[in-house]
Amino acid sequence: MSNTYIPIQMKVERIEIEDPDKALRTFDLVFVNEEDKKNFEYMPGQFCEWSLLGLGESPFGIASSPTETDFLRFTVSRTGSVTNEIHYLREGDTIGIRGPMGNWYPVEKFKGGNVVIIGGGFAFTTLRSLIVYMLEHREDYGDITVIYGARAPELFIYKDEISEWQKRDDIDIQLTIDNPADGWDGRTGFVPAVTKEIAPSTENTWVVVCGPPIMIKFTLPVLSELKFADDRIYTSLERRMKCGIGKCGRCNIGSKYICIDGPVFSLAELKKIPEAF
């Protein structure tokens, strides 16, 4: 059994800049040791702690799918000292990660049902993992609908991949931006309003919501208004992830530790911990 305190060595294989301001970068990491690769098993929704020796650690949701066995993908927004150093990494550099950590989206429970995925901004990472996973097991799921919002067209992440999904007839991709923009002929409006407008059917349908807290806060009531049951709605409290093992106590909300009890919760569970939002 691996020691959760000891980081796994990973090499930066590929870096992609996701936005014009270069504040979002996607990193593909590969295992330095083959044994670590064999032992690393994860599911969509889980996260890892990135360890930069002498600089610190930060938790990030895993954006790759378990079906993508050659690499782990993460998208990192430059928001502080550790993420700033991560943005200085170059292809070929070596870092450490600890994980996988936390629980995951209940993909087994989703089998045989329709799935609506609602995301916003760069918090689309674990949703990408979920989408790729379900597309790789397409026969296990019914209709897959994706509602994804960004402030502007250039701020969507994974643009090339989304473009490929839009060409498929087995997944419905609905993109929206906050305000009209030159050259944009898609939907305009905030995610909660667009979700209400699309009004996905509740029949045998599960919903996963992940995005900025304000988006989640205003989307959950819309889903309740559309008559989705609380135990059919899942979200991820990724922004509350801290040390990953519940030791620092900073992820504690009520009786729950987000790092070990979450980050994925149903709305039915969240209603028992009102401090969650």
Tab-separated table of C-alpha atoms in Angstrom:
chain	number	residue	atom	x	y	z
A	1	MET	CA	0.000	0.000	0.000
A	2	SER	CA	1.352	3.441	-0.910
A	3	ASN	CA	1.973	6.063	1.757
A	4	THR	CA	-0.495	8.932	1.260
A	5	TYR	CA	2.043	11.397	2.675
A	6	ILE	CA	4.688	10.578	0.056
A	7	PRO	CA	4.199	12.294	-3.316
A	8	ILE	CA	4.299	10.249	-6.503
A	9	GLN	CA	6.861	11.475	-9.020
A	10	MET	CA	5.307	12.752	-12.243
A	11	LYS	CA	6.801	14.342	-15.358
A	12	VAL	CA	5.122	17.213	-17.182
A	13	GLU	CA	4.486	15.753	-20.626
A	14	ARG	CA	2.402	18.507	-22.246
A	15	ILE	CA	1.240	22.020	-21.427
A	16	GLU	CA	-1.591	23.854	-23.174
A	17	ILE	CA	-2.599	27.451	-22.579
A	18	GLU	CA	-6.391	27.655	-22.412
A	19	ASP	CA	-7.152	31.407	-22.438
A	20	PRO	CA	-5.838	34.660	-23.943
A	21	ASP	CA	-4.642	35.958	-20.557
A	22	LYS	CA	-2.612	32.755	-20.030
A	23	ALA	CA	-4.195	32.356	-16.594
A	24	LEU	CA	-5.438	28.835	-17.343
A	25	ARG	CA	-3.039	26.079	-18.260
A	26	THR	CA	-3.721	22.399	-18.812
A	27	PHE	CA	-0.997	19.958	-17.794
A	28	ASP	CA	-0.703	16.342	-18.884
A	29	LEU	CA	1.461	14.415	-16.426
A	30	VAL	CA	2.985	10.971	-16.892
A	31	PHE	CA	4.258	8.627	-14.199
A	32	VAL	CA	8.015	8.458	-13.724
A	33	ASN	CA	7.788	4.960	-12.215
A	34	GLU	CA	5.784	2.211	-13.926
A	35	GLU	CA	4.792	0.708	-10.562
A	36	ASP	CA	3.132	3.971	-9.502
A	37	LYS	CA	1.169	3.974	-12.769
A	38	LYS	CA	-0.093	0.427	-12.140
A	39	ASN	CA	-1.172	1.267	-8.601
A	40	PHE	CA	-2.907	4.566	-9.398
A	41	GLU	CA	-6.647	3.943	-9.801
A	42	TYR	CA	-9.206	6.728	-9.767
A	43	MET	CA	-12.716	7.716	-10.847
A	44	PRO	CA	-14.248	10.929	-12.270
A	45	GLY	CA	-14.656	13.536	-9.539
A	46	GLN	CA	-11.564	12.696	-7.498
A	47	PHE	CA	-8.631	15.027	-6.952
A	48	CYS	CA	-4.897	15.114	-6.234
A	49	GLU	CA	-2.578	17.298	-4.203
A	50	TRP	CA	0.204	18.793	-6.284
A	51	SER	CA	3.432	19.016	-4.286
A	52	LEU	CA	6.137	21.485	-5.250
A	53	LEU	CA	9.154	20.865	-3.047
A	54	GLY	CA	9.847	23.856	-0.813
A	55	LEU	CA	6.928	25.822	-2.260
A	56	GLY	CA	3.753	24.116	-1.061
A	57	GLU	CA	0.793	22.034	-2.114
A	58	SER	CA	-2.554	22.688	-3.805
A	59	PRO	CA	-5.502	20.381	-4.577
A	60	PHE	CA	-6.826	20.049	-8.140
A	61	GLY	CA	-9.604	17.949	-9.630
A	62	ILE	CA	-8.474	15.298	-12.089
A	63	ALA	CA	-9.578	16.279	-15.598
A	64	SER	CA	-8.530	13.094	-17.345
A	65	SER	CA	-10.726	10.012	-17.407
A	66	PRO	CA	-9.680	6.662	-15.914
A	67	THR	CA	-10.075	5.382	-19.478
A	68	GLU	CA	-7.160	7.600	-20.542
A	69	THR	CA	-4.454	5.427	-19.103
A	70	ASP	CA	-1.328	7.129	-20.455
A	71	PHE	CA	-1.543	10.417	-18.549
A	72	LEU	CA	-3.240	12.436	-15.819
A	73	ARG	CA	-4.683	15.800	-16.860
A	74	PHE	CA	-5.209	18.865	-14.692
A	75	THR	CA	-6.173	22.444	-15.519
A	76	VAL	CA	-4.753	25.053	-13.160
A	77	SER	CA	-5.856	28.657	-12.751
A	78	ARG	CA	-3.153	31.050	-11.592
A	79	THR	CA	-4.613	32.438	-8.368
A	80	GLY	CA	-1.842	32.332	-5.744
A	81	SER	CA	1.792	31.610	-4.953
A	82	VAL	CA	1.681	27.830	-5.559
A	83	THR	CA	-0.374	28.058	-8.742
A	84	ASN	CA	1.913	30.839	-9.938
A	85	GLU	CA	4.904	28.498	-9.553
A	86	ILE	CA	2.969	25.736	-11.331
A	87	HIS	CA	2.519	28.076	-14.274
A	88	TYR	CA	6.313	28.423	-14.458
A	89	LEU	CA	6.666	24.656	-15.025
A	90	ARG	CA	7.939	23.527	-18.401
A	91	GLU	CA	7.515	20.297	-20.325
A	92	GLY	CA	9.983	17.768	-18.957
A	93	ASP	CA	9.935	19.137	-15.387
A	94	THR	CA	9.238	16.731	-12.535
A	95	ILE	CA	6.745	17.326	-9.718
A	96	GLY	CA	4.995	15.285	-7.034
A	97	ILE	CA	1.337	14.461	-6.575
A	98	ARG	CA	-0.530	12.751	-3.743
A	99	GLY	CA	-3.740	10.930	-4.473
A	100	PRO	CA	-6.202	10.069	-5.755
A	101	MET	CA	-8.316	11.595	-2.987
A	102	GLY	CA	-11.961	12.078	-2.116
A	103	ASN	CA	-15.063	10.388	-3.477
A	104	TRP	CA	-16.374	10.485	-7.028
A	105	TYR	CA	-19.435	10.979	-9.175
A	106	PRO	CA	-21.680	7.894	-8.771
A	107	VAL	CA	-21.297	6.597	-12.316
A	108	GLU	CA	-22.554	3.144	-11.329
A	109	LYS	CA	-25.788	4.670	-10.045
A	110	PHE	CA	-26.145	6.665	-13.288
A	111	LYS	CA	-26.111	3.518	-15.446
A	112	GLY	CA	-29.305	3.056	-17.442
A	113	GLY	CA	-30.352	6.656	-16.890
A	114	ASN	CA	-30.045	9.994	-18.640
A	115	VAL	CA	-27.385	12.371	-17.349
A	116	VAL	CA	-27.407	16.174	-17.444
A	117	ILE	CA	-24.030	17.810	-16.788
A	118	ILE	CA	-24.012	21.498	-15.895
A	119	GLY	CA	-20.731	23.371	-15.649
A	120	GLY	CA	-19.283	26.838	-15.557
A	121	GLY	CA	-15.910	28.452	-16.102
A	122	PHE	CA	-12.727	26.485	-15.575
A	123	ALA	CA	-14.434	24.267	-12.970
A	124	PHE	CA	-15.232	21.999	-15.893
A	125	THR	CA	-12.244	19.781	-15.209
A	126	THR	CA	-13.831	16.866	-13.354
A	127	LEU	CA	-16.864	17.196	-15.637
A	128	ARG	CA	-14.563	16.554	-18.594
A	129	SER	CA	-13.394	13.425	-16.793
A	130	LEU	CA	-17.006	12.344	-16.320
A	131	ILE	CA	-17.989	13.070	-19.936
A	132	VAL	CA	-15.036	11.196	-21.423
A	133	TYR	CA	-15.688	8.284	-19.071
A	134	MET	CA	-19.360	8.026	-20.071
A	135	LEU	CA	-18.568	8.373	-23.775
A	136	GLU	CA	-16.117	5.485	-23.414
A	137	HIS	CA	-18.919	3.463	-21.803
A	138	ARG	CA	-21.637	4.948	-24.002
A	139	GLU	CA	-23.866	1.857	-23.988
A	140	ASP	CA	-24.285	2.157	-20.198
A	141	TYR	CA	-26.017	5.537	-20.276
A	142	GLY	CA	-29.079	7.140	-21.864
A	143	ASP	CA	-29.156	10.700	-23.134
A	144	ILE	CA	-26.180	12.845	-22.157
A	145	THR	CA	-26.800	16.603	-22.106
A	146	VAL	CA	-24.062	19.120	-21.320
A	147	ILE	CA	-24.835	22.738	-20.392
A	148	TYR	CA	-21.582	24.672	-20.124
A	149	GLY	CA	-21.253	28.406	-19.545
A	150	ALA	CA	-18.374	30.874	-19.667
A	151	ARG	CA	-18.103	34.639	-19.454
A	152	ALA	CA	-16.857	34.864	-23.058
A	153	PRO	CA	-16.206	32.422	-25.935
A	154	GLU	CA	-12.443	32.456	-25.435
A	155	LEU	CA	-12.822	31.350	-21.802
A	156	PHE	CA	-14.219	27.907	-22.529
A	157	ILE	CA	-11.587	25.282	-21.785
A	158	TYR	CA	-10.981	22.145	-23.871
A	159	LYS	CA	-12.320	23.979	-26.957
A	160	ASP	CA	-11.007	21.479	-29.509
A	161	GLU	CA	-12.476	18.564	-27.623
A	162	ILE	CA	-15.842	20.288	-27.189
A	163	SER	CA	-15.863	20.947	-30.921
A	164	GLU	CA	-15.416	17.217	-31.523
A	165	TRP	CA	-18.220	16.375	-29.086
A	166	GLN	CA	-20.517	18.787	-30.948
A	167	LYS	CA	-20.066	16.663	-34.090
A	168	ARG	CA	-21.375	13.542	-32.335
A	169	ASP	CA	-25.037	12.570	-32.325
A	170	ASP	CA	-24.921	10.798	-28.973
A	171	ILE	CA	-24.256	13.828	-26.777
A	172	ASP	CA	-26.066	17.200	-26.683
A	173	ILE	CA	-23.705	20.112	-26.071
A	174	GLN	CA	-25.301	23.433	-25.074
A	175	LEU	CA	-22.802	26.286	-24.694
A	176	THR	CA	-23.692	29.703	-23.350
A	177	ILE	CA	-21.821	32.935	-22.651
A	178	ASP	CA	-22.834	35.670	-20.231
A	179	ASN	CA	-23.222	38.474	-22.776
A	180	PRO	CA	-23.376	38.770	-26.595
A	181	ALA	CA	-19.994	38.733	-28.337
A	182	ASP	CA	-18.827	39.300	-31.902
A	183	GLY	CA	-18.791	36.068	-33.871
A	184	TRP	CA	-20.782	34.124	-31.271
A	185	ASP	CA	-23.966	32.518	-32.604
A	186	GLY	CA	-24.637	30.248	-29.645
A	187	ARG	CA	-26.727	30.811	-26.569
A	188	THR	CA	-26.381	33.904	-24.405
A	189	GLY	CA	-27.316	33.992	-20.738
A	190	PHE	CA	-26.258	32.768	-17.343
A	191	VAL	CA	-26.198	29.041	-16.691
A	192	PRO	CA	-29.182	28.965	-14.287
A	193	ALA	CA	-31.425	30.826	-16.765
A	194	VAL	CA	-30.273	28.679	-19.684
A	195	THR	CA	-30.888	25.520	-17.661
A	196	LYS	CA	-34.428	26.721	-16.983
A	197	GLU	CA	-34.889	27.519	-20.673
A	198	ILE	CA	-33.655	24.090	-21.807
A	199	ALA	CA	-35.677	22.432	-19.031
A	200	PRO	CA	-34.243	18.891	-19.298
A	201	SER	CA	-36.695	16.101	-18.557
A	202	THR	CA	-36.608	14.683	-15.045
A	203	GLU	CA	-37.606	11.218	-16.246
A	204	ASN	CA	-34.931	8.736	-15.188
A	205	THR	CA	-32.403	11.573	-15.187
A	206	TRP	CA	-29.448	12.407	-12.955
A	207	VAL	CA	-27.840	15.837	-12.780
A	208	VAL	CA	-24.259	16.814	-12.008
A	209	VAL	CA	-23.448	20.476	-11.335
A	210	CYS	CA	-19.938	21.880	-10.950
A	211	GLY	CA	-18.806	25.464	-11.321
A	212	PRO	CA	-18.358	28.730	-9.463
A	213	PRO	CA	-20.238	28.776	-6.118
A	214	ILE	CA	-22.540	31.550	-7.324
A	215	MET	CA	-23.500	29.460	-10.372
A	216	ILE	CA	-24.191	26.399	-8.235
A	217	LYS	CA	-26.148	28.456	-5.708
A	218	PHE	CA	-28.562	29.750	-8.360
A	219	THR	CA	-28.707	26.567	-10.471
A	220	LEU	CA	-29.784	24.211	-7.684
A	221	PRO	CA	-33.103	26.059	-7.088
A	222	VAL	CA	-33.792	25.942	-10.833
A	223	LEU	CA	-33.354	22.175	-10.793
A	224	SER	CA	-35.712	21.913	-7.827
A	225	GLU	CA	-38.194	24.096	-9.694
A	226	LEU	CA	-37.932	21.706	-12.642
A	227	LYS	CA	-38.906	18.918	-10.175
A	228	PHE	CA	-35.596	17.082	-9.948
A	229	ALA	CA	-35.452	15.172	-6.666
A	230	ASP	CA	-32.692	16.209	-4.259
A	231	ASP	CA	-31.112	12.756	-4.361
A	232	ARG	CA	-30.862	12.964	-8.168
A	233	ILE	CA	-28.706	16.118	-8.094
A	234	TYR	CA	-24.957	15.937	-7.411
A	235	THR	CA	-22.407	18.684	-7.077
A	236	SER	CA	-18.767	19.006	-6.094
A	237	LEU	CA	-17.464	21.349	-3.386
A	238	GLU	CA	-14.028	21.481	-4.999
A	239	ARG	CA	-13.249	24.963	-3.772
A	240	ARG	CA	-13.319	23.707	-0.185
A	241	MET	CA	-10.693	20.989	-0.746
A	242	LYS	CA	-7.563	21.558	1.360
A	243	CYS	CA	-4.952	19.029	2.565
A	244	GLY	CA	-6.793	16.048	1.054
A	245	ILE	CA	-6.771	13.854	4.163
A	246	GLY	CA	-8.814	15.863	6.673
A	247	LYS	CA	-5.855	16.550	8.968
A	248	CYS	CA	-5.663	20.330	8.643
A	249	GLY	CA	-9.354	20.728	9.527
A	250	ARG	CA	-9.832	23.572	7.050
A	251	CYS	CA	-12.262	21.617	4.876
A	252	ASN	CA	-14.620	20.937	7.781
A	253	ILE	CA	-18.271	21.974	7.329
A	254	GLY	CA	-20.650	20.834	10.028
A	255	SER	CA	-20.099	17.108	10.506
A	256	LYS	CA	-18.368	16.667	7.142
A	257	TYR	CA	-14.786	16.925	5.948
A	258	ILE	CA	-14.936	17.848	2.278
A	259	CYS	CA	-11.578	16.193	1.537
A	260	ILE	CA	-12.592	12.760	2.848
A	261	ASP	CA	-16.424	12.745	2.851
A	262	GLY	CA	-16.573	14.646	-0.466
A	263	PRO	CA	-15.987	16.616	-2.551
A	264	VAL	CA	-19.027	15.084	-4.315
A	265	PHE	CA	-22.355	15.360	-2.492
A	266	SER	CA	-25.995	14.998	-3.447
A	267	LEU	CA	-28.272	17.960	-2.823
A	268	ALA	CA	-30.104	15.770	-0.296
A	269	GLU	CA	-26.842	15.453	1.665
A	270	LEU	CA	-26.015	19.152	1.363
A	271	LYS	CA	-29.353	20.170	2.806
A	272	LYS	CA	-28.237	18.514	6.038
A	273	ILE	CA	-25.144	20.780	6.165
A	274	PRO	CA	-26.584	24.249	5.461
A	275	GLU	CA	-23.183	25.934	5.884
A	276	ALA	CA	-22.089	24.318	2.622
A	277	PHE	CA	-23.039	27.416	0.606
